[in-house]
Amino acid sequence: MSSINRTAVRLTWLMTGWCTHPEWVTIRNGSLRKAVFPAGFAVIEHPAKGIVLFDTGYASRFFEAAAGWPYRLYRMITPVRFEEREGAAAQVKARFGSEAADVGTIIVSHFHADHIGGLKDFPNARFHCFRSAYEAVRGKRGWSALRAGFLPELMPDDFEARSVMIADTGEGAERMKLPDGLPFAYGFDLFGDGSVVAVDVSGHAHGQMGIFVTTERGTFFLCADAAWSSRAIRERRPPHLAAGIIMSSRSDYRDRFERLCRLHEARPDIRIVPSHCREADRHVNQEGNP
């Protein structure tokens, strides 16, 4: 990534509660026991943009949004544990001294409820996402929303007005060729300085976005839910076929997962960070920052 990086930022990984799910669903030949999956989000300290978030994880309103039928099935399938102090807004204030109203940018990887739970807490943020991701959930309610892992009550009423939609046409961000050797041919320079470059990691969800983030200590790839754990990538163990029930495209998921494995093998210097990986804190906060 060195040939395109010009601005370095600081990256911190935080957790907003967690859910439980049988491990075997998320990794081939996994255990039958239930495993804990943290709902992670990232804080990017950018010299010009200030505090930038990658997703927001859960928030207390998740439980309200999932109270009615059929949305309560979401809570039944993936039981959630969350405390108010774990919310993205609360942690941004406690850890960085910034009010939620001062956060100007949120990058939305995709629109599953465990990634957009806190969007309403940030009244002045601009939302960067792939247009295809938003169009896949736009207007969905009831069963069609649930099938997409989407809880419409979590969306700010003015989401579209505050959004920067990104598309292959170059809409929203400059499309750029990525260095040879990466398993992605091109990406999108979100801020025009090479610090955060988005790529399409669809499969788990339509238009899912992953981002390469350049820090003073190296490059990270936040891959959202293109894999559920670093272990799955290291050991080349994709999810069980049953996980395909919640995927937008099984074939796209297999393709993106294989790309992650190739990236890990070809560029071990780039740390890959899945959003629900229990190793994320160590990879980013302990190994990745001075």
CSV table of C-alpha atoms in Angstrom, one decimal:
chain,number,residue,atom,x,y,z
A,1,MET,CA,0.0,0.0,0.0
A,2,SER,CA,3.0,2.3,0.4
A,3,SER,CA,2.7,3.6,-3.2
A,4,ILE,CA,-0.7,5.2,-2.6
A,5,ASN,CA,-0.4,6.2,1.1
A,6,ARG,CA,0.3,9.8,1.8
A,7,THR,CA,-1.4,10.6,5.1
A,8,ALA,CA,-1.1,8.5,8.3
A,9,VAL,CA,-3.9,8.3,10.9
A,10,ARG,CA,-4.2,6.7,14.3
A,11,LEU,CA,-6.5,3.7,14.7
A,12,THR,CA,-8.3,2.4,17.8
A,13,TRP,CA,-10.5,-0.7,18.0
A,14,LEU,CA,-13.4,-0.8,20.5
A,15,MET,CA,-16.3,-3.1,21.4
A,16,THR,CA,-20.0,-2.3,21.8
A,17,GLY,CA,-21.3,-5.4,23.6
A,18,TRP,CA,-21.4,-8.9,22.1
A,19,CYS,CA,-23.7,-11.6,20.9
A,20,THR,CA,-23.5,-15.4,21.1
A,21,HIS,CA,-23.7,-18.0,18.3
A,22,PRO,CA,-22.6,-21.6,17.8
A,23,GLU,CA,-19.0,-21.5,16.7
A,24,TRP,CA,-19.5,-24.2,14.0
A,25,VAL,CA,-21.6,-21.9,11.9
A,26,THR,CA,-18.8,-19.3,11.6
A,27,ILE,CA,-15.8,-21.6,11.0
A,28,ARG,CA,-15.6,-25.0,9.3
A,29,ASN,CA,-15.3,-27.9,11.7
A,30,GLY,CA,-15.8,-25.5,14.6
A,31,SER,CA,-17.0,-26.4,18.1
A,32,LEU,CA,-20.7,-27.1,18.9
A,33,ARG,CA,-20.4,-24.8,21.8
A,34,LYS,CA,-21.7,-21.2,21.7
A,35,ALA,CA,-19.0,-18.6,21.1
A,36,VAL,CA,-18.9,-14.9,22.0
A,37,PHE,CA,-18.7,-12.5,19.1
A,38,PRO,CA,-17.8,-8.9,20.0
A,39,ALA,CA,-19.5,-6.1,18.0
A,40,GLY,CA,-16.5,-4.0,17.1
A,41,PHE,CA,-16.1,-0.6,15.7
A,42,ALA,CA,-13.1,1.6,14.9
A,43,VAL,CA,-12.1,5.1,15.8
A,44,ILE,CA,-9.8,6.7,13.2
A,45,GLU,CA,-8.1,9.9,14.3
A,46,HIS,CA,-7.6,11.9,11.1
A,47,PRO,CA,-5.5,15.1,10.9
A,48,ALA,CA,-8.1,16.9,8.8
A,49,LYS,CA,-11.4,15.0,9.4
A,50,GLY,CA,-11.0,14.6,13.2
A,51,ILE,CA,-12.8,11.6,14.7
A,52,VAL,CA,-13.9,9.2,12.0
A,53,LEU,CA,-15.9,6.0,12.9
A,54,PHE,CA,-16.0,2.7,11.0
A,55,ASP,CA,-19.5,1.4,12.0
A,56,THR,CA,-21.0,2.0,15.4
A,57,GLY,CA,-21.9,-1.5,16.7
A,58,TYR,CA,-24.8,-2.0,19.1
A,59,ALA,CA,-26.6,0.7,21.0
A,60,SER,CA,-29.4,0.6,23.5
A,61,ARG,CA,-32.0,1.4,20.9
A,62,PHE,CA,-31.2,-1.9,19.2
A,63,PHE,CA,-33.5,-3.5,21.8
A,64,GLU,CA,-36.3,-1.1,21.0
A,65,ALA,CA,-35.9,-1.6,17.3
A,66,ALA,CA,-35.9,-5.4,17.8
A,67,ALA,CA,-38.9,-5.5,20.2
A,68,GLY,CA,-41.7,-5.9,17.7
A,69,TRP,CA,-42.6,-8.7,15.3
A,70,PRO,CA,-40.8,-10.0,13.3
A,71,TYR,CA,-37.7,-8.1,14.3
A,72,ARG,CA,-37.6,-9.8,17.8
A,73,LEU,CA,-36.4,-13.0,15.9
A,74,TYR,CA,-33.1,-11.2,15.4
A,75,ARG,CA,-32.6,-11.0,19.2
A,76,MET,CA,-33.7,-14.6,19.6
A,77,ILE,CA,-31.2,-16.0,17.0
A,78,THR,CA,-28.3,-13.9,18.2
A,79,PRO,CA,-28.7,-13.0,21.9
A,80,VAL,CA,-27.1,-9.7,22.6
A,81,ARG,CA,-25.4,-8.4,25.8
A,82,PHE,CA,-24.8,-4.6,25.9
A,83,GLU,CA,-24.2,-2.0,28.5
A,84,GLU,CA,-24.9,1.7,28.0
A,85,ARG,CA,-21.2,2.6,28.7
A,86,GLU,CA,-20.2,0.4,25.8
A,87,GLY,CA,-22.1,2.5,23.2
A,88,ALA,CA,-20.0,4.2,20.5
A,89,ALA,CA,-21.0,7.7,21.6
A,90,ALA,CA,-20.2,7.0,25.2
A,91,GLN,CA,-16.8,5.5,24.4
A,92,VAL,CA,-15.9,8.3,22.0
A,93,LYS,CA,-16.5,10.8,24.8
A,94,ALA,CA,-14.8,8.8,27.5
A,95,ARG,CA,-11.7,7.8,25.5
A,96,PHE,CA,-11.2,10.8,23.2
A,97,GLY,CA,-13.0,13.6,24.9
A,98,SER,CA,-15.3,14.2,21.8
A,99,GLU,CA,-19.0,14.8,21.9
A,100,ALA,CA,-21.1,12.8,19.6
A,101,ALA,CA,-22.2,16.0,17.9
A,102,ASP,CA,-18.6,16.7,17.0
A,103,VAL,CA,-18.1,13.4,15.0
A,104,GLY,CA,-18.2,14.4,11.4
A,105,THR,CA,-17.8,11.2,9.5
A,106,ILE,CA,-19.0,7.6,9.9
A,107,ILE,CA,-18.1,4.9,7.4
A,108,VAL,CA,-20.8,2.3,7.2
A,109,SER,CA,-19.5,-1.1,6.2
A,110,HIS,CA,-23.0,-2.5,5.7
A,111,PHE,CA,-26.5,-2.2,7.2
A,112,HIS,CA,-26.8,-5.1,9.5
A,113,ALA,CA,-28.2,-4.1,12.9
A,114,ASP,CA,-25.0,-4.8,14.8
A,115,HIS,CA,-23.1,-2.3,12.7
A,116,ILE,CA,-25.6,0.6,12.5
A,117,GLY,CA,-27.0,0.5,16.1
A,118,GLY,CA,-25.5,3.8,17.1
A,119,LEU,CA,-26.0,5.9,13.9
A,120,LYS,CA,-28.7,8.0,15.5
A,121,ASP,CA,-26.4,9.1,18.3
A,122,PHE,CA,-24.3,11.2,15.9
A,123,PRO,CA,-26.6,14.0,14.6
A,124,ASN,CA,-24.0,15.8,12.5
A,125,ALA,CA,-22.0,12.9,10.9
A,126,ARG,CA,-21.8,12.3,7.2
A,127,PHE,CA,-22.3,8.7,6.3
A,128,HIS,CA,-20.0,7.1,3.7
A,129,CYS,CA,-21.2,3.8,2.2
A,130,PHE,CA,-21.5,2.0,-1.1
A,131,ARG,CA,-24.6,2.9,-2.9
A,132,SER,CA,-25.3,-0.7,-3.6
A,133,ALA,CA,-25.3,-1.5,0.1
A,134,TYR,CA,-27.9,1.2,0.8
A,135,GLU,CA,-30.1,0.3,-2.1
A,136,ALA,CA,-30.2,-3.3,-0.9
A,137,VAL,CA,-32.0,-2.2,2.3
A,138,ARG,CA,-33.7,1.0,1.2
A,139,GLY,CA,-37.4,0.9,2.0
A,140,LYS,CA,-37.3,-2.6,3.5
A,141,ARG,CA,-39.6,-3.4,6.4
A,142,GLY,CA,-41.0,-6.5,8.1
A,143,TRP,CA,-39.8,-9.9,6.8
A,144,SER,CA,-37.8,-8.5,3.9
A,145,ALA,CA,-35.8,-6.3,6.3
A,146,LEU,CA,-35.3,-9.1,8.8
A,147,ARG,CA,-34.0,-11.3,6.0
A,148,ALA,CA,-31.4,-8.6,5.2
A,149,GLY,CA,-30.4,-8.3,8.9
A,150,PHE,CA,-31.8,-4.8,8.8
A,151,LEU,CA,-33.8,-3.0,11.5
A,152,PRO,CA,-35.2,0.1,9.8
A,153,GLU,CA,-35.8,2.0,13.1
A,154,LEU,CA,-32.0,2.2,13.6
A,155,MET,CA,-31.7,4.5,10.6
A,156,PRO,CA,-31.6,8.3,11.0
A,157,ASP,CA,-34.6,10.0,9.3
A,158,ASP,CA,-32.2,12.2,7.3
A,159,PHE,CA,-29.8,9.4,6.4
A,160,GLU,CA,-29.9,10.1,2.6
A,161,ALA,CA,-29.4,13.8,3.0
A,162,ARG,CA,-26.3,13.2,5.1
A,163,SER,CA,-24.8,10.4,3.0
A,164,VAL,CA,-21.9,10.2,0.6
A,165,MET,CA,-22.9,7.3,-1.7
A,166,ILE,CA,-19.9,5.6,-3.4
A,167,ALA,CA,-20.2,3.7,-6.7
A,168,ASP,CA,-18.0,2.3,-9.4
A,169,THR,CA,-18.7,5.3,-11.6
A,170,GLY,CA,-16.5,7.4,-9.3
A,171,GLU,CA,-19.5,8.9,-7.4
A,172,GLY,CA,-18.6,9.9,-3.9
A,173,ALA,CA,-14.9,9.0,-4.0
A,174,GLU,CA,-12.1,8.8,-6.5
A,175,ARG,CA,-11.7,5.3,-7.9
A,176,MET,CA,-8.0,4.3,-7.8
A,177,LYS,CA,-5.9,1.4,-9.0
A,178,LEU,CA,-4.4,-0.6,-6.1
A,179,PRO,CA,-0.8,-1.8,-6.0
A,180,ASP,CA,0.1,-5.0,-7.7
A,181,GLY,CA,0.0,-8.0,-5.4
A,182,LEU,CA,-3.2,-7.1,-3.6
A,183,PRO,CA,-6.2,-9.3,-4.3
A,184,PHE,CA,-8.3,-6.2,-5.1
A,185,ALA,CA,-7.7,-4.4,-8.4
A,186,TYR,CA,-9.1,-1.0,-7.4
A,187,GLY,CA,-10.4,0.9,-4.4
A,188,PHE,CA,-11.9,4.3,-3.5
A,189,ASP,CA,-9.9,7.0,-1.8
A,190,LEU,CA,-12.5,8.2,0.7
A,191,PHE,CA,-10.7,11.4,1.8
A,192,GLY,CA,-8.4,12.1,-1.1
A,193,ASP,CA,-5.2,11.5,0.8
A,194,GLY,CA,-4.7,7.7,0.7
A,195,SER,CA,-5.3,7.3,4.4
A,196,VAL,CA,-8.5,5.3,4.1
A,197,VAL,CA,-9.2,3.3,0.9
A,198,ALA,CA,-12.4,1.4,0.5
A,199,VAL,CA,-12.9,-1.9,-1.4
A,200,ASP,CA,-16.0,-4.1,-2.1
A,201,VAL,CA,-16.2,-7.2,0.1
A,202,SER,CA,-19.7,-8.2,-0.8
A,203,GLY,CA,-21.1,-11.6,0.0
A,204,HIS,CA,-22.0,-11.4,3.6
A,205,ALA,CA,-24.2,-8.4,2.6
A,206,HIS,CA,-24.7,-6.5,-0.6
A,207,GLY,CA,-22.2,-3.8,-1.1
A,208,GLN,CA,-20.3,-4.5,2.1
A,209,MET,CA,-17.3,-2.2,2.5
A,210,GLY,CA,-13.9,-3.0,3.8
A,211,ILE,CA,-11.2,-0.3,4.3
A,212,PHE,CA,-7.4,-0.2,4.2
A,213,VAL,CA,-6.3,2.2,6.9
A,214,THR,CA,-2.8,3.6,6.9
A,215,THR,CA,-1.3,4.4,10.4
A,216,GLU,CA,2.1,5.3,11.6
A,217,ARG,CA,2.6,1.7,12.6
A,218,GLY,CA,1.5,0.1,9.3
A,219,THR,CA,-1.6,-0.7,7.3
A,220,PHE,CA,-4.7,-2.5,8.6
A,221,PHE,CA,-7.5,-3.9,6.6
A,222,LEU,CA,-10.9,-3.7,8.3
A,223,CYS,CA,-12.8,-6.4,6.5
A,224,ALA,CA,-16.2,-6.0,8.3
A,225,ASP,CA,-17.9,-9.4,8.2
A,226,ALA,CA,-16.1,-10.9,5.2
A,227,ALA,CA,-14.8,-13.3,7.8
A,228,TRP,CA,-15.9,-13.7,11.4
A,229,SER,CA,-12.4,-14.3,12.9
A,230,SER,CA,-8.7,-14.0,12.1
A,231,ARG,CA,-8.3,-17.6,12.9
A,232,ALA,CA,-10.7,-18.6,10.0
A,233,ILE,CA,-8.4,-16.6,7.6
A,234,ARG,CA,-5.1,-18.0,9.0
A,235,GLU,CA,-6.4,-21.6,8.8
A,236,ARG,CA,-8.4,-21.0,5.6
A,237,ARG,CA,-11.6,-22.3,7.2
A,238,PRO,CA,-14.7,-20.6,5.8
A,239,PRO,CA,-18.0,-20.7,7.5
A,240,HIS,CA,-20.3,-23.7,7.5
A,241,LEU,CA,-22.7,-23.9,4.6
A,242,ALA,CA,-25.5,-23.1,7.1
A,243,ALA,CA,-24.1,-19.6,7.3
A,244,GLY,CA,-25.2,-19.0,3.8
A,245,ILE,CA,-28.7,-18.5,5.0
A,246,ILE,CA,-27.9,-15.0,6.1
A,247,MET,CA,-25.6,-14.1,3.2
A,248,SER,CA,-26.5,-12.0,0.2
A,249,SER,CA,-24.5,-14.2,-2.1
A,250,ARG,CA,-22.7,-17.4,-1.2
A,251,SER,CA,-20.5,-17.2,-4.3
A,252,ASP,CA,-19.5,-13.6,-3.6
A,253,TYR,CA,-18.7,-14.6,0.0
A,254,ARG,CA,-16.5,-17.5,-1.0
A,255,ASP,CA,-14.7,-15.2,-3.5
A,256,ARG,CA,-14.0,-12.4,-0.9
A,257,PHE,CA,-13.0,-14.9,1.8
A,258,GLU,CA,-10.5,-16.5,-0.6
A,259,ARG,CA,-9.1,-13.0,-1.3
A,260,LEU,CA,-8.6,-12.4,2.4
A,261,CYS,CA,-6.7,-15.6,2.7
A,262,ARG,CA,-4.5,-14.6,-0.3
A,263,LEU,CA,-3.9,-11.2,1.2
A,264,HIS,CA,-2.9,-12.7,4.5
A,265,GLU,CA,-0.4,-15.0,2.8
A,266,ALA,CA,1.0,-12.4,0.4
A,267,ARG,CA,1.1,-9.4,2.7
A,268,PRO,CA,1.4,-10.5,6.3
A,269,ASP,CA,2.5,-6.9,7.1
A,270,ILE,CA,-1.2,-5.9,6.5
A,271,ARG,CA,-3.2,-6.8,9.6
A,272,ILE,CA,-6.7,-8.0,8.7
A,273,VAL,CA,-9.3,-7.1,11.3
A,274,PRO,CA,-12.8,-8.8,11.1
A,275,SER,CA,-15.4,-6.9,13.0
A,276,HIS,CA,-16.4,-9.7,15.3
A,277,CYS,CA,-12.9,-11.2,16.0
A,278,ARG,CA,-11.9,-11.6,19.6
A,279,GLU,CA,-8.3,-10.9,18.6
A,280,ALA,CA,-9.1,-7.5,17.1
A,281,ASP,CA,-8.1,-5.6,20.3
A,282,ARG,CA,-4.7,-7.2,20.4
A,283,HIS,CA,-4.0,-6.8,16.7
A,284,VAL,CA,-5.0,-3.1,16.6
A,285,ASN,CA,-4.5,-1.6,20.0
A,286,GLN,CA,-1.6,-3.6,21.5
A,287,GLU,CA,0.4,-4.4,18.4
A,288,GLY,CA,-0.7,-1.6,16.1
A,289,ASN,CA,-0.2,1.6,18.2
A,290,PRO,CA,2.9,3.0,20.0
